[in-house]
Amino acid sequence: MAAASRPLSKKEIRRENEKLILEAAEKVFAEAGFGGATMQLIADMAGLPKANLHYYFPTKESLYRQVVQAIFQDWLKAADIFDDAPGPVEGISAYIDAKMEISRRHPAGSKVWASEVMHRAPVIQDYLETTLVEWTEGRMAVIQRWIDEGKMDAVDPRHLLYMLWATTQHYADFGHQIETLNGGLPLTDAQWEAAKTSVKTIILNGIGARQNRET
Amino acid sequence: MAAASRPLSKKEIRRENEKLILEAAEKVFAEAGFGGATMQLIADMAGLPKANLHYYFPTKESLYRQVVQAIFQDWLKAADIFDDAPGPVEGISAYIDAKMEISRRHPAGSKVWASEVMHRAPVIQDYLETTLVEWTEGRMAVIQRWIDEGKMDAVDPRHLLYMLWATTQHYADFGHQIETLNGGLPLTDAQWEAAKTSVKTIILNGIGARQNRET
DNA sequence: CTTCTTCCTGACCATACGGTCAGGATATGA
DNA sequence: TCATATCCTGACCGTATGGTCAGGAAGAAG
């Protein structure tokens, strides 16, 4: 059937299988929640026997933990954009674009994250208290600097961040609702562009973001 | 112990117990998700034996369905405000206030709803396709009228609605994250006011909402 | 070729869960 | 007062699930 490649080395096998399992797990956890997900279903989706999952990941929780941690990494990475930007127009635009793209390409991850937080973060509370707190404070400082430099209105940086998270992740977490309201069809390329544009327009206007130098 | 009231009539008993069960169920479903919730836990929280739950609600699913339907009703009701308003400043302000208040007073309901939609709405898909679609189209028409009347910028009404939902519900669904970022403490009255103000300011400025008559 | 380590898996187990039921308690209404 | 309908619940049941394990297959190392 499939193009049988040469036998894989042990390391390759491990890497390959862990990847298969993690990908399947992310989907299943996203669709069913932690409680509703079953190891059997993840195994089927990964195309491996259930016992094999327990060979790589001793418990359901350890598998879940790794899924959530991977998502958290992506989440943070999307924000490096923020720091390098000269002002809110560039920085926030780029951040919205990046997060919207994640919502589009990686909706399962966003859902798992949302579910984890909604359930009071049973497995990544320590990350929230350390990494996320630091990250947030850093970004708030950037926004405050922009305000001090007169590049945008004096809005509360914290609530601006929440709005950015909420609006962008909404397109992943509530994607099903959005699809239903779109006649049951996934958004087209053009519709995604319209969504991005709407979010950027409203938020940038909303905070009175001003270009670095008036044209 | 408790002030023993006179014996309840059968009807009162039924009403009372159903209420107890539904309230407990909403909390448990919100905290654990449908799959993670157990009838035993709901029973304990309601202070009733498990078999009693099955007397009032034959299955876990039927109980869940009623919880979700009740939430959906609230959800829609909050939006009557919209129609009576003369323009976006009043209408959208009031809508944001109302939805923020729901997020604050009724976070469990919002979480159950979010969870249901994230899992592709297994029990209320029909509502999404009928009631929600109609509701959304009605509200989009109102917004479009405001645009046509020059009361706000020509933003995409659909994405504006999504932003309103996303930003307001975020304070319930991600309340735990927000609390963690607030030093582990729930938001104070003043902080809730600041949140409302931020959301309203950014969105109303963002859409260029103009008062009915210039002062 | 031999030994060692890693990978693999069918069969199995204990538990927890949703759901049932028989039979008792309690209100209602004639 | 008695009959009936409703409410209540401890004990029970079948199933599904997370997890285990013994033993085999297969690459790595020498």
Short mmCIF file of C-alpha atoms (C1' of nucleotides) in Angstrom, two decimals:
data_model
loop_
_atom_site.label_atom_id
_atom_site.label_comp_id
_atom_site.label_asym_id
_atom_site.label_seq_id
_atom_site.Cartn_x
_atom_site.Cartn_y
_atom_site.Cartn_z
CA MET A 1 0.00 0.00 0.00
CA ALA A 2 1.91 2.96 1.29
CA ALA A 3 5.36 3.63 -0.04
CA ALA A 4 7.22 1.39 2.38
CA SER A 5 10.28 3.33 3.46
CA ARG A 6 13.38 1.64 4.82
CA PRO A 7 13.13 0.46 8.40
CA LEU A 8 13.12 3.36 10.82
CA SER A 9 15.70 3.67 13.51
CA LYS A 10 14.54 3.44 17.10
CA LYS A 11 14.91 7.16 17.58
CA GLU A 12 12.94 7.89 14.48
CA ILE A 13 10.25 5.49 15.58
CA ARG A 14 9.96 7.21 18.91
CA ARG A 15 9.82 10.65 17.44
CA GLU A 16 7.32 9.60 14.81
CA ASN A 17 4.98 7.83 17.21
CA GLU A 18 5.06 10.52 19.83
CA LYS A 19 4.14 13.01 17.16
CA LEU A 20 1.28 10.84 15.90
CA ILE A 21 -0.04 10.41 19.41
CA LEU A 22 0.24 14.07 20.37
CA GLU A 23 -1.53 15.18 17.21
CA ALA A 24 -4.34 12.72 17.69
CA ALA A 25 -4.60 13.59 21.36
CA GLU A 26 -4.88 17.29 20.64
CA LYS A 27 -7.81 16.69 18.33
CA VAL A 28 -9.60 14.32 20.65
CA PHE A 29 -9.10 16.47 23.74
CA ALA A 30 -10.34 19.48 21.78
CA GLU A 31 -13.47 17.73 20.59
CA ALA A 32 -14.40 15.83 23.72
CA GLY A 33 -12.68 17.60 26.58
CA PHE A 34 -10.35 15.85 28.98
CA GLY A 35 -13.09 13.86 30.64
CA GLY A 36 -14.81 12.90 27.43
CA ALA A 37 -11.68 11.86 25.62
CA THR A 38 -10.73 8.19 25.76
CA MET A 39 -7.34 6.63 25.27
CA GLN A 40 -8.95 4.16 22.90
CA LEU A 41 -10.21 6.92 20.64
CA ILE A 42 -6.85 8.65 20.60
CA ALA A 43 -5.21 5.32 19.81
CA ASP A 44 -7.58 4.66 16.93
CA MET A 45 -7.02 8.12 15.53
CA ALA A 46 -3.27 7.71 15.78
CA GLY A 47 -3.50 4.26 14.24
CA LEU A 48 -1.81 2.53 17.15
CA PRO A 49 -2.95 0.02 19.75
CA LYS A 50 -3.99 1.52 23.03
CA ALA A 51 -1.26 -0.22 24.98
CA ASN A 52 1.25 1.53 22.80
CA LEU A 53 0.06 4.92 24.00
CA HIS A 54 0.73 3.86 27.55
CA TYR A 55 4.20 2.81 26.49
CA TYR A 56 5.03 6.37 25.48
CA PHE A 57 2.80 8.24 27.91
CA PRO A 58 2.25 6.44 31.20
CA THR A 59 -1.08 8.07 31.99
CA LYS A 60 -3.83 10.01 30.27
CA GLU A 61 -2.91 12.99 32.37
CA SER A 62 0.73 12.96 31.32
CA LEU A 63 -0.33 12.89 27.69
CA TYR A 64 -2.74 15.74 28.28
CA ARG A 65 -0.10 17.73 30.07
CA GLN A 66 2.27 17.50 27.13
CA VAL A 67 -0.44 18.57 24.73
CA VAL A 68 -1.25 21.62 26.81
CA GLN A 69 2.38 22.56 27.30
CA ALA A 70 3.06 22.45 23.58
CA ILE A 71 0.13 24.76 22.97
CA PHE A 72 1.31 27.16 25.62
CA GLN A 73 4.67 27.44 23.87
CA ASP A 74 3.04 28.40 20.56
CA TRP A 75 0.87 30.83 22.37
CA LEU A 76 3.81 32.70 23.83
CA LYS A 77 5.89 32.57 20.68
CA ALA A 78 3.24 34.43 18.71
CA ALA A 79 3.96 37.44 20.80
CA ASP A 80 7.61 38.09 20.12
CA ILE A 81 6.25 40.22 17.32
CA PHE A 82 5.04 42.61 19.93
CA ASP A 83 8.39 43.67 21.26
CA ASP A 84 10.16 44.51 18.05
CA ALA A 85 7.41 46.78 16.78
CA PRO A 86 8.01 50.54 16.79
CA GLY A 87 4.43 51.31 17.73
CA PRO A 88 0.92 49.99 18.23
CA VAL A 89 -0.07 50.11 14.59
CA GLU A 90 2.64 47.68 13.58
CA GLY A 91 2.81 45.69 16.80
CA ILE A 92 -0.85 45.12 17.41
CA SER A 93 -1.62 44.54 13.74
CA ALA A 94 1.04 41.89 13.55
CA TYR A 95 -0.10 40.30 16.80
CA ILE A 96 -3.71 40.13 15.64
CA ASP A 97 -2.63 38.65 12.33
CA ALA A 98 -0.49 36.06 14.07
CA LYS A 99 -3.15 35.03 16.54
CA MET A 100 -5.87 34.91 13.91
CA GLU A 101 -3.62 32.69 11.85
CA ILE A 102 -3.17 30.37 14.81
CA SER A 103 -6.93 30.28 15.31
CA ARG A 104 -7.33 29.31 11.71
CA ARG A 105 -4.55 26.76 11.39
CA HIS A 106 -4.57 25.34 14.85
CA PRO A 107 -8.08 25.55 16.25
CA ALA A 108 -7.83 22.34 18.25
CA GLY A 109 -4.95 23.73 20.25
CA SER A 110 -6.85 26.85 21.10
CA LYS A 111 -9.81 24.79 22.26
CA VAL A 112 -7.71 22.61 24.50
CA TRP A 113 -6.20 25.70 26.04
CA ALA A 114 -9.60 27.30 26.56
CA SER A 115 -10.92 24.14 28.11
CA GLU A 116 -7.96 23.86 30.44
CA VAL A 117 -8.37 27.43 31.65
CA MET A 118 -12.13 27.12 31.98
CA HIS A 119 -11.63 24.14 34.25
CA ARG A 120 -9.39 26.22 36.49
CA ALA A 121 -6.14 25.14 34.88
CA PRO A 122 -5.67 21.88 36.80
CA VAL A 123 -2.45 20.98 35.01
CA ILE A 124 -0.82 24.27 34.02
CA GLN A 125 -1.67 26.55 36.91
CA ASP A 126 2.03 26.88 37.72
CA TYR A 127 2.70 28.18 34.20
CA LEU A 128 -0.06 30.73 34.54
CA GLU A 129 1.38 31.98 37.78
CA THR A 130 4.92 32.32 36.50
CA THR A 131 5.44 32.48 32.76
CA LEU A 132 2.11 34.00 31.85
CA VAL A 133 2.26 36.60 34.58
CA GLU A 134 5.73 37.67 33.48
CA TRP A 135 4.78 37.68 29.84
CA THR A 136 1.71 39.79 30.52
CA GLU A 137 3.56 42.32 32.59
CA GLY A 138 6.18 42.69 29.89
CA ARG A 139 3.59 43.33 27.22
CA MET A 140 1.69 45.73 29.44
CA ALA A 141 4.90 47.70 29.87
CA VAL A 142 5.30 47.92 26.10
CA ILE A 143 1.77 49.20 25.70
CA GLN A 144 2.25 51.69 28.52
CA ARG A 145 5.38 52.96 26.81
CA TRP A 146 3.44 53.52 23.62
CA ILE A 147 0.86 55.45 25.59
CA ASP A 148 3.53 57.56 27.27
CA GLU A 149 5.05 58.27 23.88
CA GLY A 150 1.72 59.53 22.64
CA LYS A 151 1.34 56.78 20.09
CA MET A 152 -2.08 55.71 21.30
CA ASP A 153 -4.79 56.69 23.75
CA ALA A 154 -4.45 56.00 27.45
CA VAL A 155 -6.42 52.78 27.60
CA ASP A 156 -5.90 50.18 30.29
CA PRO A 157 -3.15 47.92 28.84
CA ARG A 158 -4.43 44.91 30.74
CA HIS A 159 -7.93 45.05 29.33
CA LEU A 160 -6.57 45.76 25.88
CA LEU A 161 -4.61 42.52 26.08
CA TYR A 162 -7.70 40.64 27.21
CA MET A 163 -9.60 42.04 24.25
CA LEU A 164 -6.86 40.91 21.88
CA TRP A 165 -6.90 37.42 23.32
CA ALA A 166 -10.66 37.21 23.41
CA THR A 167 -11.34 38.43 19.91
CA THR A 168 -8.69 36.39 18.17
CA GLN A 169 -9.23 33.13 20.04
CA HIS A 170 -12.96 33.45 19.58
CA TYR A 171 -12.53 32.50 15.94
CA ALA A 172 -11.06 29.17 17.00
CA ASP A 173 -12.97 28.38 20.16
CA PHE A 174 -16.35 29.37 18.75
CA GLY A 175 -15.51 28.34 15.22
CA HIS A 176 -18.41 25.98 15.13
CA GLN A 177 -20.85 28.74 15.99
CA ILE A 178 -19.28 30.99 13.40
CA GLU A 179 -19.55 28.27 10.80
CA THR A 180 -23.17 27.69 11.63
CA LEU A 181 -23.84 31.41 11.26
CA ASN A 182 -22.05 31.23 7.93
CA GLY A 183 -24.55 28.78 6.54
CA GLY A 184 -22.66 25.77 7.83
CA LEU A 185 -19.63 26.52 5.72
CA PRO A 186 -16.10 27.23 6.89
CA LEU A 187 -14.93 30.78 6.33
CA THR A 188 -13.34 31.38 2.95
CA ASP A 189 -9.99 33.06 2.51
CA ALA A 190 -11.77 36.32 1.81
CA GLN A 191 -13.92 35.96 4.91
CA TRP A 192 -10.88 35.35 7.07
CA GLU A 193 -9.33 38.48 5.63
CA ALA A 194 -12.49 40.40 6.40
CA ALA A 195 -12.42 39.09 9.95
CA LYS A 196 -8.82 40.13 10.45
CA THR A 197 -9.48 43.54 8.96
CA SER A 198 -12.53 44.11 11.13
CA VAL A 199 -10.72 43.20 14.31
CA LYS A 200 -7.70 45.31 13.45
CA THR A 201 -9.75 48.29 12.35
CA ILE A 202 -11.95 48.37 15.40
CA ILE A 203 -9.17 47.85 17.88
CA LEU A 204 -6.65 50.22 16.31
CA ASN A 205 -9.28 52.91 15.95
CA GLY A 206 -10.55 52.05 19.40
CA ILE A 207 -7.23 52.80 21.04
CA GLY A 208 -6.48 55.81 18.85
CA ALA A 209 -3.34 54.24 17.46
CA ARG A 210 -1.29 56.74 15.55
CA GLN A 211 1.33 56.02 12.92
CA ASN A 212 4.88 56.77 13.98
CA ARG A 213 5.11 59.83 11.82
CA GLU A 214 2.14 61.50 10.23
CA THR A 215 2.22 60.91 6.49
CA MET B 1 -30.97 23.08 62.34
CA ALA B 2 -32.58 24.90 59.49
CA ALA B 3 -35.81 26.70 60.07
CA ALA B 4 -38.09 23.76 59.39
CA SER B 5 -40.86 25.08 57.22
CA ARG B 6 -44.24 23.42 57.01
CA PRO B 7 -44.36 20.35 54.79
CA LEU B 8 -44.00 21.26 51.15
CA SER B 9 -46.64 20.35 48.67
CA LYS B 10 -45.72 17.90 45.92
CA LYS B 11 -45.56 20.67 43.39
CA GLU B 12 -43.33 22.75 45.58
CA ILE B 13 -41.09 19.78 46.19
CA ARG B 14 -40.73 19.17 42.50
CA ARG B 15 -39.99 22.77 41.72
CA GLU B 16 -37.55 23.05 44.59
CA ASN B 17 -35.64 19.89 43.77
CA GLU B 18 -35.45 20.55 40.07
CA LYS B 19 -34.01 23.93 40.86
CA LEU B 20 -31.47 22.47 43.26
CA ILE B 21 -30.41 19.90 40.71
CA LEU B 22 -30.17 22.33 37.81
CA GLU B 23 -28.09 24.75 39.83
CA ALA B 24 -25.72 22.06 40.98
CA ALA B 25 -25.52 20.61 37.49
CA GLU B 26 -24.63 23.94 35.97
CA LYS B 27 -21.72 24.34 38.34
CA VAL B 28 -20.44 20.82 37.88
CA PHE B 29 -20.79 20.84 34.10
CA ALA B 30 -18.98 24.18 34.03
CA GLU B 31 -16.10 22.97 36.15
CA ALA B 32 -15.65 19.49 34.73
CA GLY B 33 -17.23 19.55 31.29
CA PHE B 34 -19.93 17.13 30.24
CA GLY B 35 -17.62 14.14 30.15
CA GLY B 36 -15.90 14.95 33.40
CA ALA B 37 -19.06 15.64 35.35
CA THR B 38 -20.57 12.76 37.29
CA MET B 39 -24.12 12.33 38.44
CA GLN B 40 -22.78 11.45 41.88
CA LEU B 41 -20.98 14.79 42.17
CA ILE B 42 -24.04 16.72 41.06
CA ALA B 43 -26.11 14.77 43.54
CA ASP B 44 -23.73 15.52 46.39
CA MET B 45 -23.66 19.19 45.50
CA ALA B 46 -27.44 19.30 45.38
CA GLY B 47 -27.66 17.39 48.65
CA LEU B 48 -29.76 14.60 47.17
CA PRO B 49 -29.15 10.92 46.54
CA LYS B 50 -28.08 10.06 43.05
CA ALA B 51 -31.15 7.96 42.35
CA ASN B 52 -33.24 11.02 43.02
CA LEU B 53 -31.60 12.86 40.13
CA HIS B 54 -32.64 10.07 37.83
CA TYR B 55 -36.16 10.38 39.13
CA TYR B 56 -36.37 13.98 37.87
CA PHE B 57 -34.02 13.72 34.91
CA PRO B 58 -33.94 10.29 33.30
CA THR B 59 -30.45 10.61 31.87
CA LYS B 60 -27.34 12.71 32.27
CA GLU B 61 -27.90 14.05 28.80
CA SER B 62 -31.44 15.21 29.49
CA LEU B 63 -30.20 17.07 32.55
CA TYR B 64 -27.41 18.65 30.54
CA ARG B 65 -29.81 19.64 27.80
CA GLN B 66 -32.02 21.51 30.23
CA VAL B 67 -29.04 23.33 31.69
CA VAL B 68 -27.88 24.46 28.28
CA GLN B 69 -31.34 25.52 27.16
CA ALA B 70 -31.81 27.67 30.23
CA ILE B 71 -28.52 29.40 29.53
CA PHE B 72 -29.45 30.00 25.93
CA GLN B 73 -32.63 31.78 27.03
CA ASP B 74 -30.69 34.20 29.26
CA TRP B 75 -28.26 34.75 26.47
CA LEU B 76 -30.94 35.89 24.07
CA LYS B 77 -32.82 37.92 26.61
CA ALA B 78 -29.82 40.14 27.28
CA ALA B 79 -30.15 41.47 23.79
CA ASP B 80 -33.60 42.99 23.79
CA ILE B 81 -31.77 46.08 24.92
CA PHE B 82 -30.32 46.30 21.48
CA ASP B 83 -33.52 46.93 19.61
CA ASP B 84 -34.95 49.74 21.66
CA ALA B 85 -31.81 51.85 21.51
CA PRO B 86 -31.78 54.95 19.32
CA GLY B 87 -28.17 54.44 18.28
CA PRO B 88 -24.95 52.52 18.83
CA VAL B 89 -23.76 54.53 21.78
CA GLU B 90 -26.78 53.62 23.84
CA GLY B 91 -27.44 50.19 22.36
CA ILE B 92 -23.96 48.79 22.37
CA SER B 93 -23.10 50.31 25.74
CA ALA B 94 -26.14 48.73 27.28
CA TYR B 95 -25.46 45.41 25.60
CA ILE B 96 -21.87 45.34 26.83
CA ASP B 97 -23.01 46.25 30.33
CA ALA B 98 -25.62 43.52 30.29
CA LYS B 99 -23.30 40.84 29.01
CA MET B 100 -20.50 41.81 31.37
CA GLU B 101 -22.96 41.58 34.20
CA ILE B 102 -23.95 38.08 33.10
CA SER B 103 -20.28 37.12 32.95
CA ARG B 104 -19.86 38.34 36.46
CA ARG B 105 -23.00 36.94 38.05
CA HIS B 106 -23.39 33.80 36.04
CA PRO B 107 -19.96 32.59 34.95
CA ALA B 108 -20.83 28.92 35.15
CA GLY B 109 -23.56 29.33 32.59
CA SER B 110 -21.23 31.04 30.19
CA LYS B 111 -18.69 28.25 30.58
CA VAL B 112 -21.23 25.55 29.91
CA TRP B 113 -22.29 27.38 26.80
CA ALA B 114 -18.72 27.81 25.62
CA SER B 115 -18.00 24.18 26.25
CA GLU B 116 -21.08 23.09 24.35
CA VAL B 117 -20.17 25.20 21.33
CA MET B 118 -16.53 24.16 21.42
CA HIS B 119 -17.62 20.54 21.27
CA ARG B 120 -19.62 21.28 18.13
CA ALA B 121 -22.91 21.85 19.91
CA PRO B 122 -23.99 18.22 20.18
CA VAL B 123 -27.22 19.04 22.00
CA ILE B 124 -28.25 22.51 20.83
CA GLN B 125 -27.20 22.54 17.21
CA ASP B 126 -30.84 22.95 16.17
CA TYR B 127 -31.11 26.11 18.27
CA LEU B 128 -27.99 27.51 16.68
CA GLU B 129 -29.37 26.88 13.22
CA THR B 130 -32.74 28.48 13.88
CA THR B 131 -33.02 30.83 16.82
CA LEU B 132 -29.45 32.04 16.85
CA VAL B 133 -29.31 32.58 13.11
CA GLU B 134 -32.50 34.63 13.23
CA TRP B 135 -31.37 36.58 16.24
CA THR B 136 -28.04 37.38 14.64
CA GLU B 137 -29.56 38.52 11.39
CA GLY B 138 -31.95 40.80 13.24
CA ARG B 139 -29.15 42.42 15.18
CA MET B 140 -27.00 42.77 12.08
CA ALA B 141 -29.84 44.63 10.45
CA VAL B 142 -30.02 47.03 13.36
CA ILE B 143 -26.31 47.71 13.12
CA GLN B 144 -26.52 48.16 9.38
CA ARG B 145 -29.30 50.68 9.87
CA TRP B 146 -27.14 52.66 12.27
CA ILE B 147 -24.40 52.65 9.66
CA ASP B 148 -26.76 53.80 6.95
CA GLU B 149 -27.97 56.57 9.22
CA GLY B 150 -24.40 57.75 9.68
CA LYS B 151 -24.36 56.96 13.37
CA MET B 152 -21.22 54.84 13.16
CA ASP B 153 -18.52 53.78 10.76
CA ALA B 154 -19.16 51.15 8.12
CA VAL B 155 -17.76 48.16 9.95
CA ASP B 156 -18.84 44.61 9.21
CA PRO B 157 -21.83 44.08 11.55
CA ARG B 158 -21.17 40.37 11.81
CA HIS B 159 -17.63 40.72 13.05
CA LEU B 160 -18.66 43.50 15.39
CA LEU B 161 -21.14 41.12 16.99
CA TYR B 162 -18.46 38.45 17.30
CA MET B 163 -16.20 40.97 19.02
CA LEU B 164 -18.94 41.86 21.46
CA TRP B 165 -19.57 38.23 22.32
CA ALA B 166 -15.89 37.41 22.53
CA THR B 167 -14.84 40.29 24.73
CA THR B 168 -17.70 40.08 27.18
CA GLN B 169 -17.80 36.32 27.56
CA HIS B 170 -14.04 36.22 27.96
CA TYR B 171 -14.43 37.63 31.45
CA ALA B 172 -16.48 34.58 32.43
CA ASP B 173 -14.89 31.82 30.39
CA PHE B 174 -11.33 32.88 31.15
CA GLY B 175 -12.15 34.22 34.58
CA HIS B 176 -9.67 31.92 36.17
CA GLN B 177 -6.85 33.23 34.01
CA ILE B 178 -7.89 36.79 34.73
CA GLU B 179 -7.96 36.06 38.45
CA THR B 180 -4.50 34.53 38.29
CA LEU B 181 -3.24 37.62 36.49
CA ASN B 182 -4.86 39.68 39.21
CA GLY B 183 -2.71 38.12 41.90
CA GLY B 184 -5.13 35.25 42.45
CA LEU B 185 -7.89 37.57 43.60
CA PRO B 186 -11.32 38.03 42.05
CA LEU B 187 -11.86 41.40 40.42
CA THR B 188 -13.16 44.07 42.74
CA ASP B 189 -16.17 46.22 41.95
CA ALA B 190 -13.84 48.94 40.73
CA GLN B 191 -11.95 46.52 38.52
CA TRP B 192 -15.15 45.28 36.95
CA GLU B 193 -16.10 48.85 36.24
CA ALA B 194 -12.70 49.45 34.68
CA ALA B 195 -13.16 46.38 32.53
CA LYS B 196 -16.58 47.51 31.33
CA THR B 197 -15.29 50.99 30.63
CA SER B 198 -12.31 49.70 28.70
CA VAL B 199 -14.39 47.43 26.53
CA LYS B 200 -16.98 50.10 25.86
CA THR B 201 -14.43 52.80 25.14
CA ILE B 202 -12.39 50.76 22.73
CA ILE B 203 -15.34 49.35 20.85
CA LEU B 204 -17.36 52.55 20.64
CA ASN B 205 -14.31 54.52 19.52
CA GLY B 206 -13.37 51.64 17.27
CA ILE B 207 -16.61 51.82 15.33
CA GLY B 208 -16.73 55.61 15.34
CA ALA B 209 -20.02 55.67 17.22
CA ARG B 210 -21.53 59.12 17.24
CA GLN B 211 -24.09 60.51 19.67
CA ASN B 212 -27.49 61.07 18.17
CA ARG B 213 -27.06 64.81 18.14
CA GLU B 214 -23.75 66.56 18.58
CA THR B 215 -23.65 68.23 21.95
"C1'" DC C 1 26.52 -14.49 15.96
"C1'" DT C 2 25.22 -13.00 20.65
"C1'" DT C 3 23.60 -9.93 23.92
"C1'" DC C 4 21.17 -6.00 25.27
"C1'" DT C 5 17.96 -2.52 24.86
"C1'" DT C 6 13.96 -0.68 23.00
"C1'" DC C 7 9.61 -1.27 20.93
"C1'" DC C 8 5.16 -3.52 20.61
"C1'" DT C 9 0.61 -5.57 21.83
"C1'" DG C 10 -3.33 -8.93 22.98
"C1'" DA C 11 -5.31 -10.15 26.94
"C1'" DC C 12 -6.45 -8.98 31.25
"C1'" DC C 13 -7.98 -6.37 35.67
"C1'" DA C 14 -10.09 -3.16 39.01
"C1'" DT C 15 -12.80 0.60 39.26
"C1'" DA C 16 -16.11 4.07 38.44
"C1'" DC C 17 -19.88 5.38 36.11
"C1'" DG C 18 -24.71 5.84 34.22
"C1'" DG C 19 -28.68 3.82 34.91
"C1'" DT C 20 -32.40 0.47 37.11
"C1'" DC C 21 -35.60 -1.21 40.36
"C1'" DA C 22 -38.28 -2.84 44.17
"C1'" DG C 23 -40.28 -1.28 47.86
"C1'" DG C 24 -41.16 2.19 51.33
"C1'" DA C 25 -42.68 7.07 52.69
"C1'" DT C 26 -45.60 10.92 52.04
"C1'" DA C 27 -48.97 13.97 50.27
"C1'" DT C 28 -53.52 14.37 47.82
"C1'" DG C 29 -58.27 13.96 47.14
"C1'" DA C 30 -62.61 11.49 47.34
"C1'" DT D 1 -60.43 6.94 56.37
"C1'" DC D 2 -58.79 4.87 52.47
"C1'" DA D 3 -57.07 4.72 47.70
"C1'" DT D 4 -54.09 6.70 44.60
"C1'" DA D 5 -50.43 9.24 42.76
"C1'" DT D 6 -46.12 11.10 43.62
"C1'" DC D 7 -41.79 11.15 45.77
"C1'" DC D 8 -37.70 8.88 47.53
"C1'" DT D 9 -33.59 5.82 47.90
"C1'" DG D 10 -30.28 1.83 49.09
"C1'" DA D 11 -28.76 -1.75 46.67
"C1'" DC D 12 -27.70 -3.49 42.55
"C1'" DC D 13 -26.04 -4.25 37.45
"C1'" DG D 14 -23.66 -4.03 32.92
"C1'" DT D 15 -20.37 -1.60 30.65
"C1'" DA D 16 -16.57 1.28 29.43
"C1'" DT D 17 -12.38 3.04 30.78
"C1'" DG D 18 -7.62 3.79 32.45
"C1'" DG D 19 -4.08 1.15 33.27
"C1'" DT D 20 -1.04 -3.37 33.67
"C1'" DC D 21 1.75 -7.10 32.19
"C1'" DA D 22 3.99 -11.01 30.20
"C1'" DG D 23 6.06 -12.23 26.41
"C1'" DG D 24 7.48 -11.58 21.73
"C1'" DA D 25 9.68 -8.79 17.70
"C1'" DA D 26 13.28 -6.02 16.13
"C1'" DG D 27 16.97 -2.85 15.85
"C1'" DA D 28 21.66 -1.59 18.24
"C1'" DA D 29 26.13 -2.73 19.98
"C1'" DG D 30 30.12 -5.62 20.47
#
